[in-house]
Tab-separated table of N, CA and C in Angstrom:
chain	number	residue	atom	x	y	z
A	1	MET	N	-44.022	41.840	44.368
A	1	MET	CA	-44.301	42.623	43.110
A	1	MET	C	-44.994	42.090	42.150
A	2	LYS	N	-45.741	42.453	41.640
A	2	LYS	CA	-46.479	41.807	40.139
A	2	LYS	C	-45.850	42.217	39.118
A	3	ASP	N	-46.070	41.348	38.027
A	3	ASP	CA	-45.223	41.367	36.931
A	3	ASP	C	-45.401	42.647	35.956
A	4	ILE	N	-44.224	43.402	35.620
A	4	ILE	CA	-44.591	44.603	34.837
A	4	ILE	C	-44.590	44.176	33.427
A	5	LYS	N	-43.923	43.162	33.055
A	5	LYS	CA	-43.805	42.594	31.554
A	5	LYS	C	-44.902	43.158	31.012
A	6	ARG	N	-45.956	42.880	31.327
A	6	ARG	CA	-47.146	43.001	30.686
A	6	ARG	C	-47.470	44.322	30.062
A	7	PHE	N	-46.638	45.329	30.157
A	7	PHE	CA	-46.867	46.560	29.768
A	7	PHE	C	-45.791	46.855	28.550
A	8	PHE	N	-44.921	45.683	28.697
A	8	PHE	CA	-43.672	46.151	27.807
A	8	PHE	C	-43.925	45.145	26.458
A	9	ARG	N	-43.133	45.110	25.304
A	9	ARG	CA	-43.097	44.778	24.077
A	9	ARG	C	-41.505	44.812	24.035
A	10	GLY	N	-40.570	43.845	24.823
A	10	GLY	CA	-39.259	43.906	24.790
A	10	GLY	C	-38.922	44.861	25.868
A	11	ASN	N	-37.843	46.107	25.424
A	11	ASN	CA	-37.801	47.102	26.256
A	11	ASN	C	-38.691	48.249	26.424
A	12	GLN	N	-39.693	48.071	25.414
A	12	GLN	CA	-40.512	49.311	25.041
A	12	GLN	C	-41.937	49.258	25.723
A	13	LEU	N	-42.332	50.393	26.394
A	13	LEU	CA	-43.603	50.508	27.184
A	13	LEU	C	-44.353	50.531	26.172
A	14	VAL	N	-45.489	49.709	25.853
A	14	VAL	CA	-46.365	49.673	24.978
A	14	VAL	C	-47.648	50.780	25.251
A	15	ASN	N	-47.844	51.005	26.180
A	15	ASN	CA	-48.639	52.050	26.764
A	15	ASN	C	-48.531	52.575	28.221
A	16	ILE	N	-49.013	53.743	28.736
A	16	ILE	CA	-49.019	53.819	30.197
A	16	ILE	C	-50.091	53.481	30.367
A	17	PRO	N	-50.334	52.395	31.885
A	17	PRO	CA	-51.910	52.085	32.151
A	17	PRO	C	-52.762	52.897	32.467
A	18	LYS	N	-53.644	52.792	32.316
A	18	LYS	CA	-54.990	53.622	32.954
A	18	LYS	C	-55.197	53.665	34.423
A	19	LYS	N	-54.869	52.472	35.305
A	19	LYS	CA	-55.398	52.455	36.679
A	19	LYS	C	-54.185	52.747	37.346
A	20	GLU	N	-54.600	53.533	38.285
A	20	GLU	CA	-53.361	54.134	39.110
A	20	GLU	C	-52.571	53.375	39.710
A	21	LYS	N	-52.964	51.931	40.247
A	21	LYS	CA	-52.257	50.981	40.851
A	21	LYS	C	-51.163	50.481	39.774
A	22	ASP	N	-51.596	50.370	38.740
A	22	ASP	CA	-50.651	49.728	37.763
A	22	ASP	C	-49.442	51.016	37.287
A	23	LYS	N	-49.972	52.134	37.262
A	23	LYS	CA	-49.306	53.396	37.225
A	23	LYS	C	-48.103	53.209	38.122
A	24	VAL	N	-48.515	53.104	39.305
A	24	VAL	CA	-47.583	53.141	40.447
A	24	VAL	C	-46.622	52.116	40.224
A	25	LEU	N	-46.972	50.750	39.859
A	25	LEU	CA	-46.102	49.582	39.562
A	25	LEU	C	-45.307	50.009	38.494
A	26	LEU	N	-45.578	50.643	37.609
A	26	LEU	CA	-44.673	51.174	36.265
A	26	LEU	C	-43.638	51.984	36.705
A	27	PHE	N	-44.202	53.100	37.804
A	27	PHE	CA	-42.920	53.870	37.986
A	27	PHE	C	-42.251	53.323	38.973
A	28	ASP	N	-42.630	52.679	40.180
A	28	ASP	CA	-41.629	51.942	40.899
A	28	ASP	C	-40.539	51.424	40.135
A	29	TYR	N	-41.118	50.524	38.794
A	29	TYR	CA	-39.826	50.051	38.219
A	29	TYR	C	-39.102	51.018	37.360
A	30	LEU	N	-39.445	52.165	36.832
A	30	LEU	CA	-38.970	52.974	36.118
A	30	LEU	C	-37.759	53.955	37.076
A	31	ILE	N	-38.166	53.981	38.273
A	31	ILE	CA	-37.389	54.912	39.068
A	31	ILE	C	-36.050	54.031	39.390
A	32	THR	N	-36.111	52.677	39.315
A	32	THR	CA	-34.645	52.007	39.476
A	32	THR	C	-33.797	52.420	38.730
A	33	PHE	N	-34.263	52.926	37.588
A	33	PHE	CA	-32.926	53.391	36.738
A	33	PHE	C	-32.667	54.608	36.788
A	34	PHE	N	-32.447	55.279	38.101
A	34	PHE	CA	-32.144	56.728	38.193
A	34	PHE	C	-31.360	56.148	39.894
A	35	ASP	N	-30.276	56.945	39.979
A	35	ASP	CA	-29.529	57.000	41.117
A	35	ASP	C	-30.048	58.336	42.090
A	36	LYS	N	-30.316	57.777	43.304
A	36	LYS	CA	-30.724	58.646	44.360
A	36	LYS	C	-29.729	59.788	44.802
A	37	GLU	N	-28.438	59.301	44.331
A	37	GLU	CA	-27.082	60.287	44.894
A	37	GLU	C	-27.176	61.454	43.882
A	38	ILE	N	-27.484	61.155	42.521
A	38	ILE	CA	-27.315	62.408	41.762
A	38	ILE	C	-28.463	63.075	41.297
A	39	ILE	N	-28.159	64.465	40.909
A	39	ILE	CA	-28.794	65.375	40.477
A	39	ILE	C	-28.917	65.483	39.198
A	40	TYR	N	-30.041	65.350	38.789
A	40	TYR	CA	-30.152	65.082	36.929
A	40	TYR	C	-30.525	66.485	36.145
A	41	THR	N	-30.048	66.750	35.029
A	41	THR	CA	-30.676	67.671	34.036
A	41	THR	C	-31.944	67.092	33.542
A	42	GLU	N	-32.760	67.949	33.016
A	42	GLU	CA	-33.719	67.478	32.324
A	42	GLU	C	-33.726	66.407	31.175
A	43	LYS	N	-32.416	67.296	30.400
A	43	LYS	CA	-32.025	66.105	29.302
A	43	LYS	C	-31.481	64.700	29.519
A	44	GLU	N	-30.877	64.773	31.153
A	44	GLU	CA	-30.302	63.284	31.269
A	44	GLU	C	-31.853	62.401	31.830
A	45	ILE	N	-32.907	63.084	32.111
A	45	ILE	CA	-33.924	62.232	32.519
A	45	ILE	C	-34.537	62.154	31.452
A	46	ASN	N	-34.840	62.711	30.341
A	46	ASN	CA	-35.226	62.512	29.091
A	46	ASN	C	-34.340	61.262	28.491
A	47	ASN	N	-33.235	61.663	28.532
A	47	ASN	CA	-32.169	60.534	27.850
A	47	ASN	C	-32.659	58.993	28.348
A	48	ILE	N	-32.638	58.517	29.666
A	48	ILE	CA	-33.266	57.599	30.059
A	48	ILE	C	-34.552	57.123	30.031
A	49	LEU	N	-35.573	58.185	30.346
A	49	LEU	CA	-36.779	57.706	30.019
A	49	LEU	C	-37.267	57.462	28.410
A	50	ARG	N	-36.716	58.163	27.427
A	50	ARG	CA	-36.867	57.904	26.023
A	50	ARG	C	-36.471	56.450	25.677
A	51	GLU	N	-35.466	55.511	26.747
A	51	GLU	CA	-35.237	54.341	26.143
A	51	GLU	C	-36.422	53.187	26.375
A	52	PHE	N	-37.405	53.969	27.165
A	52	PHE	CA	-38.938	53.315	27.425
A	52	PHE	C	-39.818	53.422	26.371
A	53	TYR	N	-40.095	54.764	26.165
A	53	TYR	CA	-41.157	55.120	25.802
A	53	TYR	C	-41.045	56.559	25.023
A	54	SER	N	-41.439	56.646	23.552
A	54	SER	CA	-41.458	57.773	22.975
A	54	SER	C	-41.784	59.129	23.299
A	55	ASP	N	-42.609	59.081	24.060
A	55	ASP	CA	-43.338	60.334	24.774
A	55	ASP	C	-42.830	60.329	26.327
A	56	TYR	N	-41.384	60.623	26.336
A	56	TYR	CA	-40.634	60.718	27.746
A	56	TYR	C	-41.004	61.618	28.611
A	57	ALA	N	-41.580	62.705	27.626
A	57	ALA	CA	-42.064	63.957	28.668
A	57	ALA	C	-43.297	63.616	29.804
A	58	ILE	N	-44.151	62.757	29.233
A	58	ILE	CA	-45.275	62.559	30.000
A	58	ILE	C	-44.910	61.623	30.911
A	59	LEU	N	-43.869	60.793	30.781
A	59	LEU	CA	-43.262	59.646	31.842
A	59	LEU	C	-42.553	60.813	32.621
A	60	ARG	N	-41.703	61.927	32.398
A	60	ARG	CA	-41.208	62.730	33.430
A	60	ARG	C	-42.169	63.434	34.253
A	61	ARG	N	-43.152	63.821	33.863
A	61	ARG	CA	-44.286	64.626	34.285
A	61	ARG	C	-44.614	63.726	35.566
A	62	TYR	N	-44.977	62.395	35.067
A	62	TYR	CA	-45.764	61.366	36.093
A	62	TYR	C	-44.644	61.055	36.944
A	63	LEU	N	-43.740	60.967	36.912
A	63	LEU	CA	-42.677	60.634	37.706
A	63	LEU	C	-42.678	61.955	38.805
A	64	VAL	N	-42.630	63.054	38.493
A	64	VAL	CA	-42.887	64.502	39.330
A	64	VAL	C	-44.029	64.319	40.003
A	65	ASP	N	-45.049	64.287	39.495
A	65	ASP	CA	-46.609	64.285	39.916
A	65	ASP	C	-46.902	62.940	40.963
A	66	PHE	N	-46.342	61.781	40.553
A	66	PHE	CA	-46.490	60.825	41.831
A	66	PHE	C	-45.501	60.705	42.788
A	67	GLY	N	-44.528	61.946	43.075
A	67	GLY	CA	-43.751	61.944	43.711
A	67	GLY	C	-42.252	60.841	43.788
A	68	TYR	N	-42.025	60.447	42.620
A	68	TYR	CA	-40.757	59.944	42.600
A	68	TYR	C	-39.507	60.802	42.093
A	69	LEU	N	-39.778	61.857	41.614
A	69	LEU	CA	-38.694	62.800	41.215
A	69	LEU	C	-39.201	64.180	41.752
A	70	SER	N	-38.233	65.047	42.420
A	70	SER	CA	-38.542	66.488	42.571
A	70	SER	C	-37.946	67.219	41.619
A	71	ARG	N	-38.828	68.322	41.052
A	71	ARG	CA	-38.054	69.229	40.143
A	71	ARG	C	-37.838	70.728	40.668
A	72	GLU	N	-36.757	71.360	40.531
A	72	GLU	CA	-36.174	72.454	40.701
A	72	GLU	C	-37.485	73.296	39.947
A	73	SER	N	-38.055	74.487	40.496
A	73	SER	CA	-39.221	75.174	39.954
A	73	SER	C	-38.764	75.787	38.424
A	74	ASP	N	-37.389	76.066	38.100
A	74	ASP	CA	-37.125	76.371	36.975
A	74	ASP	C	-37.043	75.232	36.142
A	75	GLY	N	-36.850	74.087	36.358
A	75	GLY	CA	-36.830	72.964	35.580
A	75	GLY	C	-35.584	72.790	35.321
A	76	SER	N	-34.361	73.389	36.289
A	76	SER	CA	-32.907	73.168	35.984
A	76	SER	C	-32.314	71.834	36.522
A	77	SER	N	-33.304	71.032	37.405
A	77	SER	CA	-32.662	69.722	37.935
A	77	SER	C	-33.688	69.236	38.635
A	78	TYR	N	-33.510	67.878	38.928
A	78	TYR	CA	-34.221	66.844	39.022
A	78	TYR	C	-33.356	65.734	40.466
A	79	THR	N	-34.289	65.460	41.138
A	79	THR	CA	-33.566	64.520	42.340
A	79	THR	C	-34.538	63.459	42.404
A	80	VAL	N	-34.176	62.308	42.679
A	80	VAL	CA	-34.791	61.031	43.185
A	80	VAL	C	-35.430	61.241	44.757
A	81	ILE	N	-36.646	61.180	44.837
A	81	ILE	CA	-36.943	61.262	46.225
A	81	ILE	C	-37.206	59.929	46.736
A	82	GLU	N	-36.812	59.983	47.703
A	82	GLU	CA	-36.714	58.335	48.713
A	82	GLU	C	-38.515	58.212	49.096
A	83	ARG	N	-38.905	56.867	48.605
A	83	ARG	CA	-40.269	56.671	48.825
A	83	ARG	C	-40.251	55.791	49.832
A	84	LYS	N	-41.467	55.776	50.885
A	84	LYS	CA	-41.620	54.590	51.724
A	84	LYS	C	-42.784	53.688	51.278
A	85	VAL	N	-42.038	52.458	51.177
A	85	VAL	CA	-43.059	51.443	50.593
A	85	VAL	C	-44.065	50.922	51.839
A	86	ILE	N	-45.567	51.125	51.608
A	86	ILE	CA	-46.542	50.613	52.482
A	86	ILE	C	-46.811	49.447	51.987
A	87	LYS	N	-46.931	48.714	52.823
A	87	LYS	CA	-47.206	47.157	52.458
A	87	LYS	C	-48.717	46.803	53.085
A	88	LYS	N	-49.333	46.428	52.761
A	88	LYS	CA	-50.649	45.778	52.764
A	88	LYS	C	-51.266	44.687	52.959
C-alpha cells in the first residue's frame, strides 16, 4: 500500500486527491476508522470524518459513491460495505 501521509498534515487531510486511484487509497484508509458491525447515524459518520477534514459531508458522499458505505434512502443509517481487494 502506498503511503497516504502525503495527503495529510498531521491528522488533517490537506485536500481530497484529484486522481481516482489516490482517492481510493484515501478512502481505503478512512474506512478503517469504521466498524463493519455497527449501524451508524449520519451524525456519527460526520463526527468521525470531521476529525480528518472540515468538509466531512463531501467525504461521506464519496464513501457512499465509491461503495465504502451503504446509506438508507432516507439517510437515517449507514453501514460499512465489505469490499473485495483486487490485487494486480
